[in-house]
Short mmCIF file of C-alpha atoms in Angstrom, two decimals:
data_model
loop_
_atom_site.label_atom_id
_atom_site.label_comp_id
_atom_site.label_asym_id
_atom_site.label_seq_id
_atom_site.Cartn_x
_atom_site.Cartn_y
_atom_site.Cartn_z
CA UNK A 1404 58.10 -44.85 4.81
CA UNK A 1405 59.16 -41.29 3.87
CA UNK A 1406 56.77 -38.34 3.73
CA UNK A 1407 56.91 -38.48 -0.06
CA UNK A 1408 55.58 -42.05 0.00
CA UNK A 1409 52.62 -41.38 2.27
CA UNK A 1410 49.06 -40.83 1.13
CA UNK A 1411 48.30 -37.21 0.23
CA UNK A 1412 47.10 -35.02 3.05
CA UNK A 1413 43.32 -34.97 3.19
CA UNK A 1414 43.07 -38.08 0.98
CA UNK A 1415 40.66 -40.92 1.64
CA UNK A 1416 41.24 -44.53 0.82
CA UNK A 1417 39.30 -46.12 -1.99
CA UNK A 1418 39.54 -45.60 -5.76
CA UNK A 1419 42.33 -43.60 -7.38
CA UNK A 1420 42.21 -39.85 -6.86
CA UNK A 1421 41.81 -37.96 -10.18
CA UNK A 1422 44.55 -35.36 -10.54
CA UNK A 1423 45.95 -32.98 -13.14
CA UNK A 1424 49.63 -32.65 -13.97
CA UNK A 1425 51.12 -29.24 -14.75
CA UNK A 1426 54.53 -29.11 -16.46
CA UNK A 1427 56.45 -26.16 -17.84
CA UNK A 1428 59.73 -25.88 -19.68
CA UNK A 1429 61.52 -22.72 -20.78
CA UNK A 1430 64.91 -23.23 -22.42
CA UNK A 1431 67.05 -23.67 -19.35
CA UNK A 1432 68.15 -27.27 -18.87
CA UNK A 1433 67.29 -30.69 -20.26
CA UNK A 1434 66.63 -31.85 -16.71
CA UNK A 1435 63.48 -29.71 -16.78
CA UNK A 1436 62.11 -31.13 -20.05
CA UNK A 1437 58.39 -31.78 -19.85
CA UNK A 1438 58.95 -35.52 -20.32
CA UNK A 1439 61.38 -35.68 -17.39
CA UNK A 1440 58.92 -33.73 -15.26
CA UNK A 1441 56.07 -36.03 -16.23
CA UNK A 1442 58.12 -39.12 -15.35
CA UNK A 1443 58.65 -37.78 -11.83
CA UNK A 1444 55.01 -36.69 -11.52
CA UNK A 1445 53.75 -40.14 -12.64
CA UNK A 1446 55.95 -41.86 -10.05
CA UNK A 1447 54.59 -39.54 -7.36
CA UNK A 1448 50.99 -40.20 -8.46
CA UNK A 1449 51.49 -43.97 -8.46
CA UNK A 1450 52.83 -43.95 -4.89
CA UNK A 1451 49.97 -41.77 -3.68
CA UNK A 1452 47.10 -43.70 -5.24
CA UNK A 1453 46.39 -41.00 -7.82
CA UNK A 1454 45.37 -41.15 -11.45
CA UNK A 1455 46.44 -38.41 -13.86
CA UNK A 1456 43.34 -37.56 -15.87
CA UNK A 1457 44.62 -34.39 -17.55
CA UNK A 1458 48.00 -32.87 -18.42
CA UNK A 1459 48.56 -29.13 -18.81
CA UNK A 1460 51.88 -28.35 -20.53
CA UNK A 1461 53.52 -24.99 -21.26
CA UNK A 1462 56.56 -25.76 -23.40
CA UNK A 1463 59.13 -23.10 -24.20
CA UNK A 1464 57.40 -20.63 -21.88
CA UNK A 1465 58.99 -18.29 -19.37
CA UNK A 1466 57.81 -18.61 -15.79
CA UNK A 1467 58.03 -14.88 -15.10
CA UNK A 1468 54.29 -14.28 -15.42
CA UNK A 1469 51.07 -16.02 -16.38
CA UNK A 1470 50.94 -14.08 -19.65
CA UNK A 1471 51.65 -16.41 -22.56
CA UNK A 1472 51.28 -19.53 -20.42
CA UNK A 1473 48.04 -20.71 -22.00
CA UNK A 1474 47.96 -24.09 -20.27
CA UNK A 1475 48.32 -22.58 -16.80
CA UNK A 1476 45.58 -20.07 -17.63
CA UNK A 1477 43.28 -22.88 -18.83
CA UNK A 1478 44.00 -24.90 -15.72
CA UNK A 1479 43.21 -21.98 -13.40
CA UNK A 1480 40.04 -21.29 -15.42
CA UNK A 1481 38.99 -24.93 -15.02
CA UNK A 1482 39.58 -24.69 -11.28
CA UNK A 1483 37.54 -21.49 -10.96
CA UNK A 1484 34.68 -22.93 -12.99
CA UNK A 1485 33.98 -25.45 -10.25
CA UNK A 1486 33.66 -28.23 -12.85
CA UNK A 1487 37.24 -29.49 -12.87
CA UNK A 1488 37.47 -33.26 -13.26
CA UNK A 1489 40.53 -33.40 -10.99
CA UNK A 1490 40.87 -33.09 -7.21
CA UNK A 1491 44.53 -32.07 -7.02
CA UNK A 1492 47.31 -30.65 -9.19
CA UNK A 1493 50.81 -32.15 -9.40
CA UNK A 1494 53.74 -29.91 -10.38
CA UNK A 1495 57.39 -30.97 -10.54
CA UNK A 1496 58.60 -28.29 -8.11
CA UNK A 1497 57.98 -24.71 -7.02
CA UNK A 1498 60.04 -23.24 -9.88
CA UNK A 1499 57.98 -25.11 -12.51
CA UNK A 1500 54.85 -23.54 -11.06
CA UNK A 1501 56.53 -20.27 -11.92
CA UNK A 1502 59.48 -17.93 -11.37
CA UNK A 1503 57.16 -15.02 -10.64
CA UNK A 1504 59.05 -11.83 -9.78
CA UNK A 1505 56.45 -11.20 -7.10
CA UNK A 1506 56.26 -14.28 -4.85
CA UNK A 1507 52.75 -13.22 -3.83
CA UNK A 1508 51.56 -13.76 -7.42
CA UNK A 1509 52.73 -17.37 -7.28
CA UNK A 1510 50.91 -17.81 -3.98
CA UNK A 1511 47.79 -16.17 -5.41
CA UNK A 1512 47.31 -18.79 -8.13
CA UNK A 1513 47.87 -21.57 -5.62
CA UNK A 1514 45.33 -19.94 -3.30
CA UNK A 1515 42.73 -19.97 -6.12
CA UNK A 1516 43.17 -23.72 -6.31
CA UNK A 1517 43.08 -24.15 -2.54
CA UNK A 1518 39.92 -22.04 -2.29
CA UNK A 1519 38.26 -24.38 -4.78
CA UNK A 1520 39.23 -27.43 -2.72
CA UNK A 1521 42.03 -28.49 -5.08
CA UNK A 1522 45.42 -29.03 -3.50
CA UNK A 1523 48.74 -28.41 -5.23
CA UNK A 1524 51.56 -30.94 -4.79
CA UNK A 1525 55.23 -30.25 -5.61
CA UNK A 1526 56.49 -33.74 -6.43
CA UNK A 1527 60.26 -33.17 -6.38
CA UNK A 1528 60.36 -31.01 -3.25
CA UNK A 1529 61.41 -32.37 0.11
CA UNK A 1530 58.49 -30.83 1.99
CA UNK A 1531 54.79 -31.64 2.10
CA UNK A 1532 52.59 -28.81 0.88
CA UNK A 1533 50.11 -29.35 3.70
CA UNK A 1534 49.60 -25.78 4.89
CA UNK A 1535 51.71 -26.24 8.01
CA UNK A 1536 53.85 -23.29 9.20
CA UNK A 1537 57.01 -25.17 8.24
CA UNK A 1538 55.84 -25.91 4.69
CA UNK A 1539 54.62 -22.33 4.22
CA UNK A 1540 57.98 -20.92 5.27
CA UNK A 1541 59.93 -23.29 3.02
CA UNK A 1542 57.56 -22.62 0.13
CA UNK A 1543 57.91 -18.85 0.53
CA UNK A 1544 61.69 -19.15 0.47
CA UNK A 1545 61.52 -21.41 -2.60
CA UNK A 1546 59.29 -18.92 -4.40
CA UNK A 1547 61.65 -16.05 -3.61
CA UNK A 1548 64.62 -18.15 -4.74
CA UNK A 1549 62.84 -19.00 -8.00
CA UNK A 1550 62.23 -15.30 -8.72
CA UNK A 1551 65.76 -14.37 -7.71
CA UNK A 1552 67.14 -17.00 -10.08
CA UNK A 1553 65.48 -15.22 -13.00
CA UNK A 1554 66.77 -11.84 -11.85
CA UNK A 1555 70.32 -13.16 -11.51
CA UNK A 1556 70.09 -14.93 -14.86
CA UNK A 1557 68.81 -11.74 -16.50
CA UNK A 1558 71.74 -9.80 -15.04
CA UNK A 1559 74.27 -12.40 -16.19
CA UNK A 1560 72.80 -12.52 -19.69
CA UNK A 1561 72.86 -8.72 -19.91
CA UNK A 1562 76.45 -8.51 -18.67
CA UNK A 1563 77.48 -11.18 -21.17
CA UNK A 1564 75.77 -9.31 -24.01
CA UNK A 1565 77.50 -6.07 -23.01
CA UNK A 1566 80.86 -7.79 -23.01
CA UNK A 1567 80.26 -9.22 -26.49
CA UNK A 1568 79.18 -5.81 -27.78
CA UNK A 1569 82.41 -4.27 -26.48
CA UNK A 1570 84.34 -7.06 -28.21
CA UNK A 1571 82.80 -6.03 -31.54
CA UNK A 1572 80.05 -8.65 -31.91
CA UNK A 1573 76.40 -7.98 -32.74
CA UNK A 1574 73.59 -8.82 -30.32
CA UNK A 1575 70.16 -9.35 -31.82
CA UNK A 1576 68.16 -7.36 -34.34
CA UNK A 1577 68.19 -7.19 -38.12
CA UNK A 1578 71.31 -6.08 -39.98
CA UNK A 1579 69.62 -3.25 -41.84
CA UNK A 1580 69.56 -2.25 -45.49
CA UNK A 1581 73.06 -2.30 -46.98
CA UNK A 1582 74.42 -4.54 -44.21
CA UNK A 1583 74.52 -8.26 -43.52
CA UNK A 1584 75.00 -10.46 -40.47
CA UNK A 1585 78.10 -12.63 -40.81
CA UNK A 1586 78.47 -15.79 -38.71
CA UNK A 1587 82.01 -16.44 -37.48
CA UNK A 1588 83.43 -19.35 -35.51
CA UNK A 1589 85.37 -19.34 -32.25
CA UNK A 1590 88.62 -18.60 -34.13
CA UNK A 1591 87.06 -15.61 -35.91
CA UNK A 1592 86.77 -17.33 -39.28
CA UNK A 1593 83.70 -16.51 -41.43
CA UNK A 1594 81.10 -19.27 -41.78
CA UNK A 1595 78.59 -17.48 -43.99
CA UNK A 1596 75.92 -14.80 -43.87
CA UNK A 1597 72.63 -15.24 -42.00
CA UNK A 1598 69.31 -14.54 -43.66
CA UNK A 1599 66.60 -12.53 -41.92
CA UNK A 1600 65.23 -14.65 -39.10
CA UNK A 1601 68.11 -17.13 -39.10
CA UNK A 1602 70.04 -17.63 -35.87
CA UNK A 1603 73.34 -19.21 -34.97
CA UNK A 1604 73.22 -22.87 -33.93
CA UNK A 1605 76.48 -23.19 -31.95
CA UNK A 1606 76.95 -21.33 -28.67
CA UNK A 1607 80.61 -20.61 -29.50
CA UNK A 1608 79.75 -18.91 -32.80
CA UNK A 1609 79.43 -15.14 -32.97
CA UNK A 1610 77.77 -12.63 -35.29
CA UNK A 1611 79.27 -9.47 -36.74
CA UNK A 1612 77.98 -6.90 -39.21
CA UNK A 1613 79.56 -6.68 -42.66
CA UNK A 1614 78.83 -4.55 -45.69
CA UNK A 1615 76.05 -5.91 -47.88
CA UNK A 1616 75.91 -6.13 -51.68
CA UNK A 1617 77.64 -3.26 -53.45
CA UNK A 1618 74.36 -2.16 -55.02
CA UNK A 1619 72.75 -1.71 -51.59
CA UNK A 1620 75.81 0.14 -50.30
CA UNK A 1621 75.55 2.55 -53.24
CA UNK A 1622 71.89 3.19 -52.40
CA UNK A 1623 72.76 3.93 -48.75
CA UNK A 1624 75.45 6.40 -49.82
CA UNK A 1625 73.03 7.93 -52.33
CA UNK A 1626 70.49 8.46 -49.52
CA UNK A 1627 73.09 10.44 -47.55
CA UNK A 1628 74.18 12.42 -50.62
CA UNK A 1629 70.58 13.16 -51.67
CA UNK A 1630 69.73 14.43 -48.20
CA UNK A 1631 72.86 16.52 -47.67
CA UNK A 1632 73.83 17.73 -51.16
CA UNK A 1633 70.54 17.66 -53.06
CA UNK A 1634 68.52 18.92 -50.05
CA UNK A 1635 65.88 16.21 -50.51
CA UNK A 1636 63.61 15.38 -47.58
CA UNK A 1637 63.24 11.86 -46.24
CA UNK A 1638 59.80 11.63 -47.87
CA UNK A 1639 61.20 12.68 -51.28
CA UNK A 1640 64.01 10.14 -50.96
CA UNK A 1641 61.50 7.41 -50.05
CA UNK A 1642 59.33 8.32 -53.05
CA UNK A 1643 62.34 8.11 -55.38
CA UNK A 1644 63.31 4.68 -54.05
CA UNK A 1645 59.73 3.44 -54.46
CA UNK A 1646 59.58 4.77 -58.04
CA UNK A 1647 62.82 2.89 -58.75
CA UNK A 1648 61.14 -0.20 -57.21
CA UNK A 1649 63.92 -0.62 -54.65
CA UNK A 1650 62.55 -2.63 -51.70
CA UNK A 1651 63.72 -2.23 -48.09
CA UNK A 1652 65.66 -5.03 -46.42
CA UNK A 1653 62.28 -6.53 -45.42
CA UNK A 1654 60.96 -6.31 -48.97
CA UNK A 1655 58.60 -3.45 -48.20
CA UNK A 1656 58.04 0.04 -49.58
CA UNK A 1657 60.07 2.92 -48.18
CA UNK A 1658 58.60 5.68 -46.01
CA UNK A 1659 59.96 8.71 -44.22
CA UNK A 1660 60.73 6.72 -41.07
CA UNK A 1661 62.75 3.99 -42.77
CA UNK A 1662 64.87 6.58 -44.58
CA UNK A 1663 65.35 8.54 -41.36
CA UNK A 1664 66.57 5.41 -39.58
CA UNK A 1665 69.30 4.94 -42.19
CA UNK A 1666 70.32 8.58 -41.86
CA UNK A 1667 70.62 8.45 -38.06
CA UNK A 1668 71.82 4.91 -37.21
CA UNK A 1669 75.48 4.76 -36.20
CA UNK A 1670 75.90 1.22 -37.50
CA UNK A 1671 76.41 2.71 -40.97
CA UNK A 1672 79.69 4.22 -39.76
CA UNK A 1673 80.67 0.96 -38.05
CA UNK A 1674 79.56 1.76 -34.48
CA UNK A 1675 77.70 -0.81 -32.40
CA UNK A 1676 75.20 0.67 -29.92
CA UNK A 1677 73.32 -1.61 -27.51
CA UNK A 1678 70.79 -1.22 -24.67
CA UNK A 1679 68.90 1.70 -26.18
CA UNK A 1680 65.77 0.01 -24.85
CA UNK A 1681 65.08 -2.49 -22.07
CA UNK A 1682 62.54 -5.28 -21.73
CA UNK A 1683 63.96 -7.22 -18.81
CA UNK A 1684 62.01 -9.92 -17.02
CA UNK A 1685 58.93 -9.29 -19.16
CA UNK A 1686 58.43 -5.89 -17.55
CA UNK A 1687 57.51 -2.69 -19.39
CA UNK A 1688 59.47 -1.87 -22.53
CA UNK A 1689 61.41 1.28 -21.71
CA UNK A 1690 63.69 3.69 -23.56
CA UNK A 1691 67.04 4.12 -21.87
CA UNK A 1692 68.86 7.47 -21.69
CA UNK A 1693 72.09 7.72 -23.75
CA UNK A 1694 74.34 7.37 -20.70
CA UNK A 1695 73.00 3.83 -20.22
CA UNK A 1696 73.81 2.76 -23.79
CA UNK A 1697 76.60 0.25 -24.36
CA UNK A 1698 78.70 1.15 -27.38
CA UNK A 1699 81.70 -0.03 -29.35
CA UNK A 1700 83.02 2.43 -31.93
CA UNK A 1701 84.47 1.22 -35.24
CA UNK A 1702 83.34 -2.34 -34.47
CA UNK A 1703 82.19 -3.07 -38.03
CA UNK A 1704 83.07 -2.12 -41.58
CA UNK A 1705 81.64 1.33 -42.32
CA UNK A 1706 79.35 1.89 -45.30
CA UNK A 1707 79.27 5.68 -44.92
CA UNK A 1708 82.11 8.08 -44.14
CA UNK A 1709 81.96 9.25 -40.52
CA UNK A 1710 82.41 12.89 -41.53
CA UNK A 1711 79.42 12.65 -43.85
CA UNK A 1712 77.39 11.04 -41.08
CA UNK A 1713 78.19 13.90 -38.68
CA UNK A 1714 77.21 16.53 -41.24
CA UNK A 1715 73.89 14.78 -41.83
CA UNK A 1716 73.16 14.77 -38.08
CA UNK A 1717 73.94 18.48 -37.91
CA UNK A 1718 71.63 19.15 -40.86
CA UNK A 1719 68.80 17.17 -39.24
CA UNK A 1720 69.10 19.21 -36.05
CA UNK A 1721 69.53 22.51 -37.90
CA UNK A 1722 66.37 21.80 -39.88
CA UNK A 1723 64.33 22.12 -36.70
CA UNK A 1724 65.76 25.51 -35.73
CA UNK A 1725 63.21 27.34 -37.86
CA UNK A 1726 60.50 26.04 -35.52
CA UNK A 1727 59.81 27.83 -32.26
CA UNK A 1728 59.27 25.82 -29.10
CA UNK A 1729 55.56 26.55 -29.32
CA UNK A 1730 55.34 25.34 -32.92
CA UNK A 1731 57.16 22.11 -32.12
CA UNK A 1732 54.94 21.39 -29.13
CA UNK A 1733 51.83 22.17 -31.17
CA UNK A 1734 52.97 19.69 -33.82
CA UNK A 1735 53.37 17.13 -31.06
CA UNK A 1736 49.84 17.88 -29.80
CA UNK A 1737 48.42 17.49 -33.31
CA UNK A 1738 50.18 14.13 -33.68
CA UNK A 1739 48.72 12.97 -30.36
CA UNK A 1740 45.26 14.12 -31.44
CA UNK A 1741 45.49 12.13 -34.69
CA UNK A 1742 46.91 8.89 -33.29
CA UNK A 1743 46.07 8.91 -29.59
CA UNK A 1744 49.70 8.12 -28.75
CA UNK A 1745 53.23 9.35 -29.49
CA UNK A 1746 56.54 7.58 -30.00
CA UNK A 1747 59.90 8.44 -31.49
CA UNK A 1748 59.22 6.17 -34.47
CA UNK A 1749 55.81 7.73 -35.08
CA UNK A 1750 57.37 11.22 -34.99
CA UNK A 1751 60.01 10.21 -37.53
CA UNK A 1752 57.37 8.89 -39.93
CA UNK A 1753 55.66 12.31 -40.22
CA UNK A 1754 56.36 14.36 -43.34
CA UNK A 1755 55.91 17.88 -41.97
CA UNK A 1756 57.38 17.65 -38.50
CA UNK A 1757 60.82 17.88 -36.83
CA UNK A 1758 62.49 14.54 -36.11
CA UNK A 1759 62.53 12.83 -32.72
CA UNK A 1760 66.22 13.79 -32.44
CA UNK A 1761 65.25 17.45 -32.82
CA UNK A 1762 62.77 17.17 -29.94
CA UNK A 1763 65.43 15.52 -27.74
CA UNK A 1764 67.92 18.28 -28.50
CA UNK A 1765 65.44 21.13 -28.05
CA UNK A 1766 63.76 19.92 -24.86
CA UNK A 1767 66.42 17.68 -23.32
CA UNK A 1768 64.47 14.46 -23.89
CA UNK A 1769 61.32 13.18 -25.56
CA UNK A 1770 59.84 12.61 -22.11
CA UNK A 1771 60.26 16.29 -21.27
CA UNK A 1772 58.53 17.26 -24.51
CA UNK A 1773 55.70 14.84 -23.71
CA UNK A 1774 55.32 16.38 -20.25
CA UNK A 1775 55.05 19.88 -21.71
CA UNK A 1776 51.97 18.89 -23.69
CA UNK A 1777 50.49 16.87 -20.83
CA UNK A 1778 51.07 13.46 -22.38
CA UNK A 1779 52.04 10.48 -20.23
CA UNK A 1780 53.28 7.40 -22.12
CA UNK A 1781 51.88 4.02 -21.09
CA UNK A 1782 55.34 2.98 -19.92
CA UNK A 1783 56.70 4.67 -16.82
CA UNK A 1784 59.65 6.84 -17.83
CA UNK A 1785 59.83 8.72 -14.54
CA UNK A 1786 63.09 6.94 -13.78
CA UNK A 1787 64.72 9.03 -16.51
CA UNK A 1788 63.92 12.25 -14.69
CA UNK A 1789 64.91 10.72 -11.34
CA UNK A 1790 68.26 9.61 -12.73
CA UNK A 1791 68.85 13.07 -14.18
CA UNK A 1792 68.10 14.60 -10.77
CA UNK A 1793 70.46 12.18 -9.02
CA UNK A 1794 73.22 12.88 -11.53
CA UNK A 1795 72.89 16.53 -10.60
CA UNK A 1796 72.92 15.75 -6.87
CA UNK A 1797 75.99 13.52 -6.95
CA UNK A 1798 78.63 16.24 -7.44
CA UNK A 1799 76.97 18.36 -4.76
CA UNK A 1800 77.13 15.48 -2.27
CA UNK A 1801 80.75 14.79 -3.17
CA UNK A 1802 81.61 18.44 -2.65
CA UNK A 1803 79.90 18.44 0.74
CA UNK A 1804 82.03 15.48 1.80
CA UNK A 1805 85.21 17.20 0.54
CA UNK A 1806 84.33 20.41 2.39
CA UNK A 1807 83.63 18.56 5.63
CA UNK A 1808 86.88 16.57 5.37
CA UNK A 1809 88.87 19.71 4.69
CA UNK A 1810 87.27 21.30 7.75
CA UNK A 1811 88.67 18.57 10.02
CA UNK A 1812 92.13 18.80 8.49
CA UNK A 1813 92.02 15.91 6.04
CA UNK A 1814 93.83 16.40 2.73
CA UNK A 1815 91.51 15.43 -0.13
CA UNK A 1816 92.27 15.01 -3.82
CA UNK A 1817 89.64 14.23 -6.42
CA UNK A 1818 90.63 12.08 -9.39
CA UNK A 1819 88.80 13.66 -12.38
CA UNK A 1820 88.93 10.42 -14.39
CA UNK A 1821 87.52 8.04 -11.77
CA UNK A 1822 85.72 10.48 -9.42
CA UNK A 1823 87.50 8.77 -6.51
CA UNK A 1824 88.44 10.80 -3.45
CA UNK A 1825 91.99 10.26 -2.19
CA UNK A 1826 92.38 11.05 1.52
CA UNK A 1827 95.84 12.02 2.75
CA UNK A 1828 97.40 10.46 -0.38
CA UNK A 1829 96.50 7.03 0.98
CA UNK A 1830 92.82 6.10 1.41
CA UNK A 1831 90.60 5.97 -1.71
CA UNK A 1832 86.86 6.59 -1.28
CA UNK A 1833 83.97 6.28 -3.75
CA UNK A 1834 80.50 7.77 -3.29
CA UNK A 1835 77.59 6.13 -5.13
CA UNK A 1836 73.90 7.04 -5.13
CA UNK A 1837 71.09 4.51 -5.29
CA UNK A 1838 67.55 5.52 -6.17
CA UNK A 1839 64.58 3.85 -4.51
CA UNK A 1840 62.63 1.41 -6.66
CA UNK A 1841 59.07 0.37 -5.84
CA UNK A 1842 58.03 -3.23 -6.46
CA UNK A 1843 54.58 -4.30 -7.61
CA UNK A 1844 53.64 -5.03 -4.00
CA UNK A 1845 54.73 -1.59 -2.79
CA UNK A 1846 58.03 -2.65 -1.23
CA UNK A 1847 61.19 -0.55 -1.57
CA UNK A 1848 64.38 -1.81 -3.17
CA UNK A 1849 67.78 -0.25 -3.89
CA UNK A 1850 70.28 -1.51 -6.46
CA UNK A 1851 73.92 -0.62 -5.83
CA UNK A 1852 76.44 -0.91 -8.66
CA UNK A 1853 80.15 -0.85 -8.02
CA UNK A 1854 82.96 -0.32 -10.51
CA UNK A 1855 84.99 -3.53 -10.67
CA UNK A 1856 88.08 -1.81 -12.02
CA UNK A 1857 88.31 0.94 -9.39
CA UNK A 1858 88.32 -1.05 -6.15
CA UNK A 1859 88.32 1.92 -3.74
CA UNK A 1860 89.33 1.21 -0.15
CA UNK A 1861 85.91 2.40 1.02
CA UNK A 1862 82.60 2.85 -0.79
CA UNK A 1863 79.96 5.21 0.61
CA UNK A 1864 76.59 4.03 -0.68
CA UNK A 1865 73.86 6.65 -0.35
CA UNK A 1866 70.29 5.37 -0.30
CA UNK A 1867 67.64 7.87 -1.38
CA UNK A 1868 64.23 7.96 0.27
CA UNK A 1869 61.05 6.63 -1.33
CA UNK A 1870 60.48 9.93 -3.17
CA UNK A 1871 64.14 10.03 -4.32
CA UNK A 1872 64.41 13.60 -3.07
CA UNK A 1873 66.34 13.28 0.20
CA UNK A 1874 68.90 10.92 1.70
CA UNK A 1875 67.51 7.96 3.63
CA UNK A 1876 70.74 6.51 5.05
CA UNK A 1877 74.30 5.45 4.25
CA UNK A 1878 76.21 2.17 3.92
CA UNK A 1879 79.99 2.13 4.38
CA UNK A 1880 81.50 -0.85 2.56
CA UNK A 1881 85.22 -1.63 2.86
CA UNK A 1882 86.73 -3.09 -0.31
CA UNK A 1883 87.56 -6.40 1.35
CA UNK A 1884 83.85 -7.07 1.92
CA UNK A 1885 82.67 -6.13 -1.58
CA UNK A 1886 82.77 -9.35 -3.59
CA UNK A 1887 80.03 -8.55 -6.12
CA UNK A 1888 79.67 -5.76 -8.69
CA UNK A 1889 76.00 -5.34 -7.72
CA UNK A 1890 74.16 -5.42 -4.43
CA UNK A 1891 70.40 -5.38 -3.93
CA UNK A 1892 69.09 -3.89 -0.70
CA UNK A 1893 65.64 -4.12 0.82
CA UNK A 1894 64.05 -1.92 3.48
CA UNK A 1895 65.46 -4.24 6.12
CA UNK A 1896 68.37 -6.60 5.44
CA UNK A 1897 70.10 -9.33 7.38
CA UNK A 1898 72.26 -8.30 10.34
CA UNK A 1899 75.59 -8.88 8.58
CA UNK A 1900 74.64 -6.42 5.84
CA UNK A 1901 72.97 -3.82 8.01
CA UNK A 1902 76.09 -3.74 10.18
CA UNK A 1903 77.45 -1.36 7.53
CA UNK A 1904 74.42 0.94 7.74
CA UNK A 1905 74.59 4.43 9.31
CA UNK A 1906 72.06 7.22 9.71
CA UNK A 1907 74.69 9.83 8.82
CA UNK A 1908 78.40 10.10 7.94
CA UNK A 1909 79.67 11.10 11.36
CA UNK A 1910 81.37 7.75 11.85
CA UNK A 1911 83.13 8.14 8.50
CA UNK A 1912 84.34 11.64 9.33
CA UNK A 1913 85.57 10.58 12.77
CA UNK A 1914 87.39 7.64 11.20
CA UNK A 1915 88.97 9.88 8.56
CA UNK A 1916 90.01 12.38 11.22
CA UNK A 1917 91.73 9.71 13.31
CA UNK A 1918 93.56 8.34 10.29
CA UNK A 1919 94.90 11.78 9.42
CA UNK A 1920 96.28 12.79 12.81
CA UNK A 1921 99.97 13.44 12.29
CA UNK A 1922 102.34 12.03 14.80
CA UNK A 1923 99.80 9.61 16.24
CA UNK A 1924 102.39 6.85 16.12
CA UNK A 1925 105.15 9.00 17.65
#
């Protein structure tokens, strides 16, 4: 008899043991359908002398957190109440319990059950969840693997979306007034336009933006002409459109913000811009700096002439020049006082106030403007300032390396296009910086990104310290050992990876010096 066929640990013989079944399905694979999970759970219960008295099912729910998983929340609440009618919980496997990004969170919910005297069984796993050291180790690994699966999937999905954007396809979001989403097949042939809310049904189909009805296109061009030639404000344009009973693409009335969006969105000149914001793995919704945007110029049919678009952007920025820094910041303070929060969209909806673009241009970023008035957004945008600091540090570090190499007699060229260093016309070297990220449990992580197309002979990866102010250490990766475009480092890594770690660059300089010695082979 296998371990899976034995009585449950702690069980007593007699009548059937009342248990609850917990099943969860996102959208991953049919093998994880709730019915398939329940079949396996029922088999497990029958072998163990158990009777399923209640089923908790979260269908179409992500396992990244407990938020939105109503059945799991109800089950945990029933456990904590002390009045649960079940003595154990059966889940298909560790990943169905959840793909929590913090493995401790997964363990926490199981601990709540254990504390209440209710055991959790993973029916499809090959270990017994009996609290033994072996089962705890395996379970911890499984939890980490489940979280890592979601991270890897998120990365793959994002990379795929970026590739499609660069190929000229649209990724998510409404088309916008004056535009339409066109569905095309694998051969690029049109299949018809999609209505608001409609999605493609075949994985091989793609979506592009096309010009909408001629009447809507005329209205878009009139908005640009009214703003630039007739000197009308966004509010005056919105009022005119509402008087003419022209609805927005969502059938609503126009306001200053909706007009401003048309005047500033590059899709009206055919450009596709992606990754302006991030909401990965159900974490905080963040605004990304422009250098992180993914763009494809002239991807779609333009509704507005690009020259006209540029002149409108210049006029929007010039409009704010009559305001002093103090006046702009005071306007921002007044907005915060009225609404208790600030956002770019909220700024653009105000009638007597510079646009969000004007604040970015004047102060370098919206975050900087927020800081000057003492406002901290709910989301943590500190990474923007950290990235800006690191971008400033990178050329200084590169120059230090060049100076040191020159001092030991190594010829160094710097490719302005790729930023690669070429040593003695032979060895190519790349220097990348990685900022320190703090997890929810206080651990440190570093994400290294490598350019697939460059393939330098050697990559110097610089890890910053926890404050991202000084260098923590270095990793020297030869090209032959870099098989992935991204590498995630922890405080301590396995021996094969940390074999490339150095406290300083002395080894690199000594290696470069030996390579450059003329006549060494004579």
